[in-house]
Short mmCIF file of C-alpha atoms and ligand atoms in Angstrom, two decimals:
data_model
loop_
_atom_site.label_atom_id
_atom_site.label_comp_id
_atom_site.label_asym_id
_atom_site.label_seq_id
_atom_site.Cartn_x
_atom_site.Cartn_y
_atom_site.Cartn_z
CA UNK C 1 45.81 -31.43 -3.67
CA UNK C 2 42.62 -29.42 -3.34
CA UNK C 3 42.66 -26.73 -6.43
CA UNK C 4 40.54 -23.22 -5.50
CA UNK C 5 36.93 -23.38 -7.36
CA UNK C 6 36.60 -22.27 -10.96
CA UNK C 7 36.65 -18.60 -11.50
CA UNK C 8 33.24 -17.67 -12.67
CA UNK C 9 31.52 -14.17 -13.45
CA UNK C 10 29.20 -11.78 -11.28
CA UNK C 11 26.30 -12.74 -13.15
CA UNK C 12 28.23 -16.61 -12.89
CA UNK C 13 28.37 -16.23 -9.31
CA UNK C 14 24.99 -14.96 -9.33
CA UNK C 15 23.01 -17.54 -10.72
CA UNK C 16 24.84 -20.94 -8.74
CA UNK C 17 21.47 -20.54 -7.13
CA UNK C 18 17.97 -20.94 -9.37
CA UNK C 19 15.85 -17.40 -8.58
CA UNK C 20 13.14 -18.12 -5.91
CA UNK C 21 10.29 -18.94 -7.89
CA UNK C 22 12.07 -21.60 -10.17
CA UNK C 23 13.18 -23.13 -6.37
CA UNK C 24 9.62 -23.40 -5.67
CA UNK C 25 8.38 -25.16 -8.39
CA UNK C 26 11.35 -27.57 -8.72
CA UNK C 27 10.34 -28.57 -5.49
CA UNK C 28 7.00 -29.33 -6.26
CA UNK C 29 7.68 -31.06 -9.60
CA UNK C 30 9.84 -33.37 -7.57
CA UNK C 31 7.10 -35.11 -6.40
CA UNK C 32 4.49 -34.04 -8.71
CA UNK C 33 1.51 -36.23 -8.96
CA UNK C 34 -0.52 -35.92 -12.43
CA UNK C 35 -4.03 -35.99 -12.33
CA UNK C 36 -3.84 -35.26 -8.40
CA UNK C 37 -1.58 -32.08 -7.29
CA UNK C 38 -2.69 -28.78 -9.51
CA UNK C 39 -0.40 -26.72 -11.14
CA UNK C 40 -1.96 -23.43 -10.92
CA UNK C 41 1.83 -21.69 -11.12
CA UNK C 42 2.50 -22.77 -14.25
CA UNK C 43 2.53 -20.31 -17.33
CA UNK C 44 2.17 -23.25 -19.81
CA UNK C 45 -0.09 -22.89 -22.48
CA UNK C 46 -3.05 -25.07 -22.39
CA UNK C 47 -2.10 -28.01 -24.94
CA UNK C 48 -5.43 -27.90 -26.13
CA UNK C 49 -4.68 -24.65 -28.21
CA UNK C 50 -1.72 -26.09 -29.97
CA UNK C 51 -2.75 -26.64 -33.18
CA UNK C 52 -0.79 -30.19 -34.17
CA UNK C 53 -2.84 -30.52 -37.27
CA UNK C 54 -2.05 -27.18 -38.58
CA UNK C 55 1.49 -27.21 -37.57
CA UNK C 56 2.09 -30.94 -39.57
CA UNK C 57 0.32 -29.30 -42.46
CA UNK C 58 2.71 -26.27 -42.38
CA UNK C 59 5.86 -28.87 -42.13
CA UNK C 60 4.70 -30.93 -44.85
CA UNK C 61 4.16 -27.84 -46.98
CA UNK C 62 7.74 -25.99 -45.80
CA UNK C 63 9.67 -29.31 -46.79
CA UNK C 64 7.70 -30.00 -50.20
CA UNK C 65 8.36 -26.43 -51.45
CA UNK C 66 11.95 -25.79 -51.23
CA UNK C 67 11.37 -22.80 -54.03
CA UNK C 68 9.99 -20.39 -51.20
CA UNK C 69 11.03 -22.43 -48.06
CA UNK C 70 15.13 -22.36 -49.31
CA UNK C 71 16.91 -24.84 -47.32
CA UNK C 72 14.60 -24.93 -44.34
CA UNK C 73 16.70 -27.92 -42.57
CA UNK C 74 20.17 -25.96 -42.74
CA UNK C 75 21.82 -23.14 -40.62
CA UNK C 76 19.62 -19.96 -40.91
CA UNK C 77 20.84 -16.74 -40.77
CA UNK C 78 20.91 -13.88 -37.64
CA UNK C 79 18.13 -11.75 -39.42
CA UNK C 80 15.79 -14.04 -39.57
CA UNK C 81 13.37 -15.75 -42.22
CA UNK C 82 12.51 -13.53 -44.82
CA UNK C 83 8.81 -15.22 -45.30
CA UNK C 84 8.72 -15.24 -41.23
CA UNK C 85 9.65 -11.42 -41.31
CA UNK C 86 6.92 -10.36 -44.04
CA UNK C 87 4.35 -12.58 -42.85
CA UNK C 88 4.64 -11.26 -39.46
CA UNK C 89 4.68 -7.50 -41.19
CA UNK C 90 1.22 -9.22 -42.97
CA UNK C 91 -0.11 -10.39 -39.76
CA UNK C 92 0.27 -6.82 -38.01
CA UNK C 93 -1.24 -5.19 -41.14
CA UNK C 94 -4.25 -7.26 -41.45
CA UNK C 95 -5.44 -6.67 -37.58
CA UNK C 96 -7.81 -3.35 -38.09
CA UNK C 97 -7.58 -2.19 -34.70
CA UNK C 98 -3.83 -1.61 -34.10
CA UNK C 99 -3.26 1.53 -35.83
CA UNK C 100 -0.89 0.11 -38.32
CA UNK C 101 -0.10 0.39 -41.87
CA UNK C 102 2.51 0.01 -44.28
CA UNK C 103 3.32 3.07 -44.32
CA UNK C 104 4.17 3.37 -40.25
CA UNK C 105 5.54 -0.19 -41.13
CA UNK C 106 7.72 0.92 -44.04
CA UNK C 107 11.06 1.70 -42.23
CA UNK C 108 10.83 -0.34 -39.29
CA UNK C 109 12.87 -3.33 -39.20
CA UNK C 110 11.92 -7.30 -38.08
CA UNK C 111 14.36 -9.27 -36.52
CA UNK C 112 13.85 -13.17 -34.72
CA UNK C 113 14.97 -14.01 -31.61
CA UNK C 114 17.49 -17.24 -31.55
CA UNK C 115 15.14 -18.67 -29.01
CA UNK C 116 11.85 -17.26 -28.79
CA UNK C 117 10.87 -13.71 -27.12
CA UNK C 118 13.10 -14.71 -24.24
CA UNK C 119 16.28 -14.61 -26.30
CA UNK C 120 15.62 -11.27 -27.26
CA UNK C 121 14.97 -9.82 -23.69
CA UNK C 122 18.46 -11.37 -22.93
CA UNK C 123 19.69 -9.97 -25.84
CA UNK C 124 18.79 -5.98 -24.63
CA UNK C 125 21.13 -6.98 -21.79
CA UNK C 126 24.23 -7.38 -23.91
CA UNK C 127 23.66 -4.75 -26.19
CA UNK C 128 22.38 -1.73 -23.68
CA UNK C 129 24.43 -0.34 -21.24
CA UNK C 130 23.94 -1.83 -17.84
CA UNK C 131 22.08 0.90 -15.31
CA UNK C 132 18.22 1.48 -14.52
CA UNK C 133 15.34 -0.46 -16.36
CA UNK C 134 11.84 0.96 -15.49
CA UNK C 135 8.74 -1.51 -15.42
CA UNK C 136 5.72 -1.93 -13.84
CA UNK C 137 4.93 -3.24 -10.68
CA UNK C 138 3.90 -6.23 -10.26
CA UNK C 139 6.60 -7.06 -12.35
CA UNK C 140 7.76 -10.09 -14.75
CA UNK C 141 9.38 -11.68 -12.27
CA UNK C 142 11.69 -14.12 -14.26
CA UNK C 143 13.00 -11.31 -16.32
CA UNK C 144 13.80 -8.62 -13.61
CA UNK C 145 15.13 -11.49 -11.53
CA UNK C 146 17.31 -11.99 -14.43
CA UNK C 147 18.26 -8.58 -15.31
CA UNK C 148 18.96 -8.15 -12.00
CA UNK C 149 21.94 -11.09 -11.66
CA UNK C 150 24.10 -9.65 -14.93
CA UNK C 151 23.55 -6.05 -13.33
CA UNK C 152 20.79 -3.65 -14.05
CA UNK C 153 19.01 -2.18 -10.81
CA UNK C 154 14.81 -2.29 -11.40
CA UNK C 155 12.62 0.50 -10.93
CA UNK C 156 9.13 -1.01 -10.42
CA UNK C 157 5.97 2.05 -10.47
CA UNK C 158 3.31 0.03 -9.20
CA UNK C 159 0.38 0.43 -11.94
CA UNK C 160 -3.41 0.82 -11.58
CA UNK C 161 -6.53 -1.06 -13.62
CA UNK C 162 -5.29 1.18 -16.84
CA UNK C 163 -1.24 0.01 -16.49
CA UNK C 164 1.80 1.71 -15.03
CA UNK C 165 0.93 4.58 -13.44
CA UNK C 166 2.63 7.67 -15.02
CA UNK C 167 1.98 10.58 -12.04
CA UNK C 168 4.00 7.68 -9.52
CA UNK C 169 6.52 7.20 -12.69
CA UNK C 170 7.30 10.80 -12.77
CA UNK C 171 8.12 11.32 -8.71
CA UNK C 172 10.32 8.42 -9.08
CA UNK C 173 11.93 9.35 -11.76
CA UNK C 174 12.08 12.82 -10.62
CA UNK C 175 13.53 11.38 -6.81
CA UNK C 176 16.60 9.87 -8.54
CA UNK C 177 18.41 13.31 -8.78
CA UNK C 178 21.48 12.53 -10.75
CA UNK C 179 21.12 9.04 -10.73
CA UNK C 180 18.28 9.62 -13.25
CA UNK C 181 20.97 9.54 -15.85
CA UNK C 182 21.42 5.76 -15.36
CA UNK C 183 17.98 5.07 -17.03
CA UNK C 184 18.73 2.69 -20.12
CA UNK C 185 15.18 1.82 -20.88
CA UNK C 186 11.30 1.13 -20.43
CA UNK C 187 10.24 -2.77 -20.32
CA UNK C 188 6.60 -2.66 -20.20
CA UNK C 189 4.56 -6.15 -20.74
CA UNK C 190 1.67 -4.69 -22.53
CA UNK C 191 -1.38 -7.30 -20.84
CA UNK C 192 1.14 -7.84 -17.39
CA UNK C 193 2.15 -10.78 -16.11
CA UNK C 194 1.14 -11.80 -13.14
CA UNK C 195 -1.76 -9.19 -13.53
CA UNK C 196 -2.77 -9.34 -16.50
CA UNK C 197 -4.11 -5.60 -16.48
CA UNK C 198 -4.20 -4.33 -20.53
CA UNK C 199 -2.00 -1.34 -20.78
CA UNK C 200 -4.61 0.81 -22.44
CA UNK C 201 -4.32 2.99 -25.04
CA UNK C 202 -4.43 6.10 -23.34
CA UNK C 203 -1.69 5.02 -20.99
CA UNK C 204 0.51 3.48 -23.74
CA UNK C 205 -0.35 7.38 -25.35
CA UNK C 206 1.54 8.79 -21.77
CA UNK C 207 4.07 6.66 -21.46
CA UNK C 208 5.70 7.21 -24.43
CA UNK C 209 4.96 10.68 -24.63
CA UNK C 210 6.91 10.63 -21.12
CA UNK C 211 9.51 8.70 -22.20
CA UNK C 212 9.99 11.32 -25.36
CA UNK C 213 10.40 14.12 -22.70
CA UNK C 214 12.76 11.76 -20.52
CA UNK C 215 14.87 11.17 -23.85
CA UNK C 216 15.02 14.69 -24.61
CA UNK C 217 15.52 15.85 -21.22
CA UNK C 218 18.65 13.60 -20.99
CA UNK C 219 19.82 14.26 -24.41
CA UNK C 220 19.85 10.56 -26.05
CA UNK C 221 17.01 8.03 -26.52
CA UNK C 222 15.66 5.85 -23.97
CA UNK C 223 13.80 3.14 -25.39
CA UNK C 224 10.65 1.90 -24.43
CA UNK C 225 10.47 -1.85 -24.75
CA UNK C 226 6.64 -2.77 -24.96
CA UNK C 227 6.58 -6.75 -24.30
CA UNK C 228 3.43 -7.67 -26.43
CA UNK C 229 3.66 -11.64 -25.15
CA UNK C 230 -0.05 -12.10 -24.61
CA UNK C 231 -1.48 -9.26 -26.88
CA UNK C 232 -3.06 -11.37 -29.09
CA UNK C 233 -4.84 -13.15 -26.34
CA UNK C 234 -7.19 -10.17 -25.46
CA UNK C 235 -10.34 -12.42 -25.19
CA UNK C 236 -12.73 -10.38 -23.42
CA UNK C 237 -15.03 -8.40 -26.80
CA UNK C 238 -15.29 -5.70 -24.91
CA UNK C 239 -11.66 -4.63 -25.24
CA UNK C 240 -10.68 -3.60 -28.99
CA UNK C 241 -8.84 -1.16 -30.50
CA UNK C 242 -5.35 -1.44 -28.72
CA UNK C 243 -2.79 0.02 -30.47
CA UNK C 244 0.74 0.00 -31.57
CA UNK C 245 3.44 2.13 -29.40
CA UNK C 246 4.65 2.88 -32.71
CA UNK C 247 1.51 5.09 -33.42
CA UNK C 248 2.26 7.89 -30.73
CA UNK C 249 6.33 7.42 -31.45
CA UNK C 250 7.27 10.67 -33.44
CA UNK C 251 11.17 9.81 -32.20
CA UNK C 252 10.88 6.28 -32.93
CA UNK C 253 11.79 5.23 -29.20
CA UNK C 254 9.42 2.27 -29.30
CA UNK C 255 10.40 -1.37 -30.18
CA UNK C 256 7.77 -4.36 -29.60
CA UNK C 257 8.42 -7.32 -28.85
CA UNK C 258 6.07 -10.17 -29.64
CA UNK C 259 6.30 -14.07 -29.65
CA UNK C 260 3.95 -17.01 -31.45
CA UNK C 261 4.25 -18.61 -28.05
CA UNK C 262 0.89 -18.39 -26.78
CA UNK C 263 -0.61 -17.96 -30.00
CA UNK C 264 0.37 -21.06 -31.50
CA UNK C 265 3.19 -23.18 -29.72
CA UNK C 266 5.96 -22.77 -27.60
CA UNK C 267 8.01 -25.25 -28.52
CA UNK C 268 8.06 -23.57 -31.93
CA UNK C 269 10.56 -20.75 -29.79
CA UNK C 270 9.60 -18.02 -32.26
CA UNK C 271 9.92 -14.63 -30.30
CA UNK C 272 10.55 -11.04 -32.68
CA UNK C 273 11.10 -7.58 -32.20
CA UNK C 274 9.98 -4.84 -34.66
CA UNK C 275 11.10 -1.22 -34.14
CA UNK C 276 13.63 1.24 -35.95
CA UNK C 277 16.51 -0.29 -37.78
CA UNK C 278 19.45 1.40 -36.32
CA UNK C 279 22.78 0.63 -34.49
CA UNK C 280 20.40 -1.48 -31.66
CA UNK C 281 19.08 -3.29 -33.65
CA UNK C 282 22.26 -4.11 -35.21
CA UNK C 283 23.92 -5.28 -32.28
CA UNK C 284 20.84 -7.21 -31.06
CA UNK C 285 20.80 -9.12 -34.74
CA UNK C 286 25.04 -9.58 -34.33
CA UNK C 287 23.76 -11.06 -30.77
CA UNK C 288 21.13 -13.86 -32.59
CA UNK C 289 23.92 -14.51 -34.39
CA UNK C 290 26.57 -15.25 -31.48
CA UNK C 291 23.81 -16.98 -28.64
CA UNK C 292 22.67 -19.60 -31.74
CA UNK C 293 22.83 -18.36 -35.46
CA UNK C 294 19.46 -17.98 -36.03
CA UNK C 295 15.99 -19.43 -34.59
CA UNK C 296 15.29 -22.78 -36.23
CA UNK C 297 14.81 -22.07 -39.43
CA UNK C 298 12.50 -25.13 -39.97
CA UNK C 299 10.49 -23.30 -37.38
CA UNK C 300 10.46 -20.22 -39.00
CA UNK C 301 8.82 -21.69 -42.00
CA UNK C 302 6.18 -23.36 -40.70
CA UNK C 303 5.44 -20.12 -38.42
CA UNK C 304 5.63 -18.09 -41.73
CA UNK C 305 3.14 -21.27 -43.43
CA UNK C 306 0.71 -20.60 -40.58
CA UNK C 307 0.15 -16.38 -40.09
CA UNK C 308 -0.16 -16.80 -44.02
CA UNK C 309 -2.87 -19.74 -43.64
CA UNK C 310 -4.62 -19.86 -39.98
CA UNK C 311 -3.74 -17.06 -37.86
CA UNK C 312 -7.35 -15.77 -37.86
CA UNK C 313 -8.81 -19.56 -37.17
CA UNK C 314 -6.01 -20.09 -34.69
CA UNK C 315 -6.42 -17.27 -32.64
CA UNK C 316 -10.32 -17.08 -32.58
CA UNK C 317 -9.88 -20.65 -31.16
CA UNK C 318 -7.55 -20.06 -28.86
CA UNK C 319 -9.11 -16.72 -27.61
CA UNK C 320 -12.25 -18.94 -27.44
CA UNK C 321 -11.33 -21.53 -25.52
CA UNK C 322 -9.69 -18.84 -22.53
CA UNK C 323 -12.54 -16.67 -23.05
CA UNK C 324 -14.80 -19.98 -21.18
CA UNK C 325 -12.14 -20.86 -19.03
CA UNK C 326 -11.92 -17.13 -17.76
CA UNK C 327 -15.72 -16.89 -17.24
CA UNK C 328 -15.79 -19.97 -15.53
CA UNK C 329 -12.90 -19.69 -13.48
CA UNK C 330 -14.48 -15.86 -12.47
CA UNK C 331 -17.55 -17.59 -11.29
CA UNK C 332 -15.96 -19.73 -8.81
CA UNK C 333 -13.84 -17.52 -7.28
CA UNK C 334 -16.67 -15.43 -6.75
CA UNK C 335 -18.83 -17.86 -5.22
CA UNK C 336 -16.40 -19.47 -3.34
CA UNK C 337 -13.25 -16.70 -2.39
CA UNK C 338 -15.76 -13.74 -2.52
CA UNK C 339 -15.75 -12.95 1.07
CA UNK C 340 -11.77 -13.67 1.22
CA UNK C 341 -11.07 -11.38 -1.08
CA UNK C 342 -10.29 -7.68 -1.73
CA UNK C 343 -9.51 -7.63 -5.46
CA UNK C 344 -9.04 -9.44 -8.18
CA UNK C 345 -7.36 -8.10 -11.47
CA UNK C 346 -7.26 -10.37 -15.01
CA UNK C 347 -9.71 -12.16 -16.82
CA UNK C 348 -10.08 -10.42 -19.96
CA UNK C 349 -6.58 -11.31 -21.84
CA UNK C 350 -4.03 -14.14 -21.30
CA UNK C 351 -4.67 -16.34 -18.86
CA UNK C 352 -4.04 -15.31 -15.13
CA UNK C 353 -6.21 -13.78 -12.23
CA UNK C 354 -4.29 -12.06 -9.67
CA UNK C 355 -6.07 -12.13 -6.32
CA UNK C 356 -5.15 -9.71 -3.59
CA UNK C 357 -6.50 -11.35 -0.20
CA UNK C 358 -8.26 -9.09 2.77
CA UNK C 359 -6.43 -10.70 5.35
CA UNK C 360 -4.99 -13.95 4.19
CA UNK C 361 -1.78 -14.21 3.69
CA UNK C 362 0.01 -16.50 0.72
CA UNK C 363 3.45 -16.22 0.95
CA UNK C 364 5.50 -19.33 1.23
CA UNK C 365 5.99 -19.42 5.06
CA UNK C 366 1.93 -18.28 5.67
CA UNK C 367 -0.35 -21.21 6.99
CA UNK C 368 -2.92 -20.98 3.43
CA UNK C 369 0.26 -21.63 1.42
CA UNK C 370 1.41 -24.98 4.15
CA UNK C 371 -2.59 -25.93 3.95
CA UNK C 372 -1.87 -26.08 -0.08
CA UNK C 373 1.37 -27.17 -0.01
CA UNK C 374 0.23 -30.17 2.95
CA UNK C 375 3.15 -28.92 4.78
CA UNK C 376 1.25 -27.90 8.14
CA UNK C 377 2.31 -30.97 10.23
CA UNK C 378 -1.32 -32.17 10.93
CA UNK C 379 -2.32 -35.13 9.33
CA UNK C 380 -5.83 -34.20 8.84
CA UNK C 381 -5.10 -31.27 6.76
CA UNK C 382 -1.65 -32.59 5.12
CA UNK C 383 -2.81 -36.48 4.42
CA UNK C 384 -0.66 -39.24 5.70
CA UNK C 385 3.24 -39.07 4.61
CA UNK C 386 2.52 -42.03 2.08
CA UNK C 387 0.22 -40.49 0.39
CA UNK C 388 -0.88 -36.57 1.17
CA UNK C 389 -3.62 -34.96 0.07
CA UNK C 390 -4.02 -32.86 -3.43
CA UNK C 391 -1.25 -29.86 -3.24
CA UNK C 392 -2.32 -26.68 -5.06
CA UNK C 393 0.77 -24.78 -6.66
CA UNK C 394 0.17 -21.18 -7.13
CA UNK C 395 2.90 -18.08 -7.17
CA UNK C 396 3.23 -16.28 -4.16
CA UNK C 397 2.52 -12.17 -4.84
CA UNK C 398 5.62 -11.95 -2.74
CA UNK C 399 7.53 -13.14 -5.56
CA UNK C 400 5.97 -10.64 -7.50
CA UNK C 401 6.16 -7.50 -6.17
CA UNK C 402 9.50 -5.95 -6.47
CA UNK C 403 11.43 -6.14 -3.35
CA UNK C 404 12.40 -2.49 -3.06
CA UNK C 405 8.89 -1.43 -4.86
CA UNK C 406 5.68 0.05 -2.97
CA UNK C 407 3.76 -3.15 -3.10
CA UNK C 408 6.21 -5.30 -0.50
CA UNK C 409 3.08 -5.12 2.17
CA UNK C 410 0.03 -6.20 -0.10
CA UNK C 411 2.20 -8.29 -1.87
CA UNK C 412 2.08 -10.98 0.94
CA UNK C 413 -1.69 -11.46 0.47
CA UNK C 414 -1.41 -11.94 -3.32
CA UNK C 415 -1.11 -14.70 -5.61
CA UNK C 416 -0.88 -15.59 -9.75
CA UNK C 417 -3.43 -18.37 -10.31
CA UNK C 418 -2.98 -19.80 -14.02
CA UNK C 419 -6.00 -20.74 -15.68
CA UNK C 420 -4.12 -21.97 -19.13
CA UNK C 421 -2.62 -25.13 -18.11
CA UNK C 422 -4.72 -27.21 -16.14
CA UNK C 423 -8.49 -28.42 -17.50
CA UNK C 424 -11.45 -26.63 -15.77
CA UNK C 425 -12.33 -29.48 -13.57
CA UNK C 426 -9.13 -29.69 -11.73
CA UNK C 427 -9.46 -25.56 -11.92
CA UNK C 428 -12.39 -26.34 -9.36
CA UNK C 429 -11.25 -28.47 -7.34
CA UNK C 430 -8.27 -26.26 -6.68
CA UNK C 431 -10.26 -23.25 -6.15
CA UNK C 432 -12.33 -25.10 -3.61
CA UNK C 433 -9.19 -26.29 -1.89
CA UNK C 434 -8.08 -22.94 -1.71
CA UNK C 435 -11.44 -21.84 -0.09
CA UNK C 436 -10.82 -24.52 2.45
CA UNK C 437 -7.48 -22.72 3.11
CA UNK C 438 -8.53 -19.35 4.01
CA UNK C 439 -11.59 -20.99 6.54
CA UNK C 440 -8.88 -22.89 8.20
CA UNK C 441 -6.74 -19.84 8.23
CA UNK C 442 -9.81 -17.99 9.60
CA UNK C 443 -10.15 -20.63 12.37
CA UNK C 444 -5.92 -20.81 13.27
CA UNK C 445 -5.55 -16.94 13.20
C1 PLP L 1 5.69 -11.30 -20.39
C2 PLP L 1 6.34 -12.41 -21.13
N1 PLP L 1 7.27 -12.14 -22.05
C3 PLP L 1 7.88 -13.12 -22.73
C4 PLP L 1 7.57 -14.44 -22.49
C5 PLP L 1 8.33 -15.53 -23.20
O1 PLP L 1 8.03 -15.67 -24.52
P1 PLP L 1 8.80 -16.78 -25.40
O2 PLP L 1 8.11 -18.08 -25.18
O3 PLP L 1 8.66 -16.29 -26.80
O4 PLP L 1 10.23 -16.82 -24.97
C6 PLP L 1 6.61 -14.77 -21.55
C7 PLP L 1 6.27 -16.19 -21.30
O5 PLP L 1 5.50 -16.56 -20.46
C8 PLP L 1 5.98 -13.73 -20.85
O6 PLP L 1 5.09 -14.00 -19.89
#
């Protein structure tokens, strides 16, 4: 007897399939040939910035001193590690440029995400009502695809070279009539991915003064979520000085969210959020708690052991070894995509260019994204069936863009290239591929 399929959820029924993007690359890791296909999709960190010595020196040092690191192996608890929490409080302190102080520190509250920044974007999900989340456009796809399956509806203001543009931000806002009432918050990835434009200061300054007139205009607070992910990879020396949200918050609407990710190591999963400690914040440490207990706590220790011995020496490093790969990587696609292309945003933090095409188009059914993928059907371009040519993964702008946004056109002649995984050699090589793509596009079109 044939029993009817188990029940599952909205956000269940939602998610039977993987979001478009996570398709993509599945279908390219199938197959995926190291040292030959490049991975210029990817938003790994380059292994070369994980710091293995420095994180064996902070486990050896966590497990020899139980005294400060208590019980570092056992269950931890939803708040967090109390080194992890002050050293973090340290570590925003010490940087000179961001505005901060004890003082603006003194009554804002730390708490650790069970599984690194990502935990704690899920967790605004459970504990905000569902309705309209504002961000900018391009937007982090993977979240907004996510928020999108358990029920919020995205408002995506496209942004300009400073960030999110607030004269577009107000019209829209302004256009949803009632419906403006459904806002729940701001989630605003401070250097955007894919574009990696730096939210300046000034526009961090009107956003949140905005948001303080939305809140009081619709009588409760709507927070503003400023995702600080690659913040501390701003390696361009040119840009300094970028502050806190929490310095132009007189209603204390801001909470940032930050993660050791890219800084030191993923696989560490250490993600926080800092902002005032009220009945959010309350329900979002209740929801560490019920998704996983706590972070690892082992983790948190040797995170804690490293801001408190080589955050400085890490990051310079790190910063230092993106810094050359962004030059370099900007010199090629200069020389090579110059004439192809009509912008080209990033460079200067994290480690993404996002190219917007003249013509060419780079969605996934476009003939430049078949020449990369060897999926054109002629041998000479594709390579033989045992043995194709070098693909080139990149993401499509199409994926990007938010569907219902302004950007739907342009977005099919953009792409994210990642320039943290893969060494600069293969970097190269895929950039000249690519240039091969658009002069065979030229020559088919
Ligand atoms: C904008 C943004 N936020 C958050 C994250 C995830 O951070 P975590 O590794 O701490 O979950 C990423 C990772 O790429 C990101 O790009």
């Amino acid at each position: 007897m044939a029993l009817n399929d188990i029940q599952l959820s909205s956000y269940g029924k939602m998610s039977i399939q993987s979001s478009p993007v996570s398709r993509m690359m599945a279908s390219f890791a199938v197959d995926f040939r190291d040292n030959y296909d490049i991975n210029l999709g990817v938003g790994y960190v380059n292994e070369k910035t994980i710091p293995r010595d420095f994180i064996q020196e902070a486990q050896e040092n966590v497990l020899l001193n139980p005294q400060k690191y208590r019980a570092a192996l056992n269950y931890g608890g939803p708040k967090g590690s109390v080194n992890l929490k002050k050293s973090l409080k340290q570590f925003m302190i010490q940087n000179p440029d961001n505005g901060l102080d004890e003082e603006l520190l003194a009554d804002k509250e730390i708490i650790i995400g069970a599984n690194g920044a990502t935990s704690l974007l899920e967790g605004l999900t459970q504990i905000l009502r569902k309705g309209i989340v504002i961000t900018a456009d391009p937007i982090y796809y993977i979240y907004c695809n996510f928020l999108e399956r358990i029920g919020f509806q995205i408002l995506a203001i496209p942004e300009d070279e400073q960030g999110i543009r607030i004269d577009i931000l107000k019209e829209k806002v302004e256009s949803l009539g009632n419906r403006k009432h459904e806002i729940i918050f701001f989630d605003i990835v401070t250097v955007n991915n894919p574009s990696c434009i730096i939210l300046s200061n000034e526009r961090r300054r009107e956003l949140i003064s905005y948001a303080t007139e939305l809140s009081i205009d619709l009588d409760r607070k709507i927070p503003v979520i400023l995702d600080k992910a690659y913040e501390g990879l701003v390696h361009d020396s040119s840009i300094s000085g970028l502050q806190s949200g929490f310095v132009y918050d007189p209603m204390n609407i801001v909470y940032e969210i930050g993660t050791l990710s890219k800084i030191l190591a993923p696989g560490l999963r250490i993600g926080y959020m800092i902002g005032e400690n009220n009945d959010f914040l309350k329900g979002m440490i209740q929801r560490v708690s019920d998704v996983g207990f706590s972070a690892a706590l082992v983790n948190q220790e040797i995170a804690s052991y490293m801001l408190d011995h080589h955050a400085a020496a890490q990051i310079g490093k790190v910063n230092a070894g993106y810094k050359d790969k962004a030059t370099q990587v900007k010199n090629w696609l200069n020389q090579l995509l110059g004439n192809y292309l009509e912008t080209n945003t990033g460079g200067q933090a994290g480690f993404y260019y996002y190219l917007t095409f003249k013509t060419i188009e780079t969605h996934d059914q476009s003939l430049f994204f078949k020449y990369l993928a060897r999926i054109t059907g002629n041998p000479d371009i594709d390579g033989s069936e045992d043995k194709k040519f070098p693909r080139i993964i990149y993401i499509p702008g199409t994926y990007c863009v938010h569907k219902s946004g302004e950007l739907v056109e342009i977005g099919k002649r953009q792409l994210r290239l990642s320039y943290g995984f893969e060494d600069l050699n293969s970097i190269h090589t895929a950039v000249k591929y690519i240039k091969d793509a658009c002069d065979y596009v030229e020559n088919h079109s």
